[in-house]
Amino acid sequence: MDMPPVETTESNNSSMISTNISMMDLMFDNRRYRVTPETPDIKQLATDLIHNYNLEEPFFVCDIGQIIKKHEAWNLYMPRVRPFYAVKCNDSPLVLETLAGLGTGFDCASKVEMRKVLEIGVSPTDIIYANPAKPRSHIVAAAEQGVQTVTFDSHVELLKMKRYLPGAKLVVRIRCEAERAQCPLGMKFGVNIEDATELLNAAKSLEMDVIGVSFHVGSGCMDPPVFYRAIAEARILFDYAARELGYDFSLLDIGGGFPGNTGTSIVEIAGVVNNALEDFFPQGCGVEVIAEPGRYYVAAAFTLVTQIHSIREIKSDDITRYMYYINDGIYGSFNCIMYDHAIVRPEVIGIRQSDEVNLFECSIWGPTCDGLDQVCSSELLPKMEVGEWLVFPDMGAYTLVAGGTFNGFPLPKVHTVASAITWNSLKDVMKTLAFVVDDVPVFPNSGVGYNRDAVGWGCVEEAVIGRVVSHFSNETEDGQLINLASSATSDDESSISSSESDEGQSSPTEEGVIEENNF
């Protein structure tokens, strides 16, 4: 059940403008963070959301702090390798905006992904169009948008580039597969070294500019030594291109395959990569090294929260088993089971968390009428009741982005949180997002801040940008809404108008809807 709308007013010289935004909209807006004073406890936060807003639909909780930690670890263990985030993995605006603020590049597979990244202010030079087989219209879109770095692995693709993107900076993709990977890719993309040399010969005859080599060992790589073999093979191609064709390659793309689930680490892979780079592409050789991590950044940042809506009790041979039906399944967020070979594990929240003794065998099923819509075939859980909730950690990779609404069941919304420390580290680089500080929205880099007295805690006071214009209402203990709105002077409004103009944002409309880059 949605909370009542929150009213705020802004005054200017000509009119009073009213904006109605429900607190539910604030909590589940995919362009807002909620800032918390401390590092968020995801299970407790999920429990609070369920109780405070009487939720029944599934939802995600995204902890942006997890993405920050992954980025810090990447820079620590592989400082020479610049990450180009694989947008296909999770294209949430919050994820893209955060990573752009951190300075990553982006690996895009289509014109839609390129547009999403460009719309948040990313330079075309920070994009690699890393789909080796591209539709004509997507190549044209890349040309129109200024994206030039493109991968290829066939002669046909070379001819398309020559016709539709003649100024492309081409990267030939070779095949070097991991012996064990969650999602192998070699059967579809990449060529061996012999075929790659022929492609380079053809590119030279077409007077196309080839600038480097790429490979992808497979998504979710479990064979770290493969990176050494792949980098060694890339060196062979670098040498051939220089010796035989006069190319001066300047880019090595080591692709993806980096683990991201809770408890995993890139330390082992990083050690292999660093050793290979030292052996074949030493510091100062003039070659830029990039990678295409996807699940590494987002897998652990997202937790899915689902409700049990139906239960069947199965008795056989004096053993009782339970079938739990939840409100998300393989046609929604759990499509990762089918397409990403994911193994998901449920966890209980609330009063069941303390019950570690009385466990029963159960299976977990999605909400659709398809008999294949099974999430877990065999788990041990406390005896659950209808209306109780299960959470699934490590659900940020290849989930929402590939989900559908079969049988009319909606995809979950995302509630995104960040600690005050995380928010402080990001505030100056965010361009289009709004933050929600203790249920009060804050618009970074737009001239609108928050009032410490209204919010009730001051640990992020120094992070505020600009002057206070208005506040969305907060709740009293009995659930009623109190108005925390404050008026701005004409000077304040003038300052804000100037700031919005600088950022390419519009003023409030006559209907009272605040528009900020489609926010």
PDB file of C-alpha atoms in Angstrom, residues 33 41 107 232 502 519:
ATOM      1  CA  TYR A  33      19.912   6.676  -3.289  1.00  0.00           C
ATOM      2  CA  ASP A  41      22.310  -3.839   7.356  1.00  0.00           C
ATOM      3  CA  ASP A 107      31.626  -1.907 -22.653  1.00  0.00           C
ATOM      4  CA  ALA A 232      50.783 -14.318 -24.476  1.00  0.00           C
ATOM      5  CA  ASP A 502      24.634  25.015 -16.161  1.00  0.00           C
ATOM      6  CA  PHE A 519      14.654  12.253 -12.924  1.00  0.00           C
TER       7      PHE A 519
END
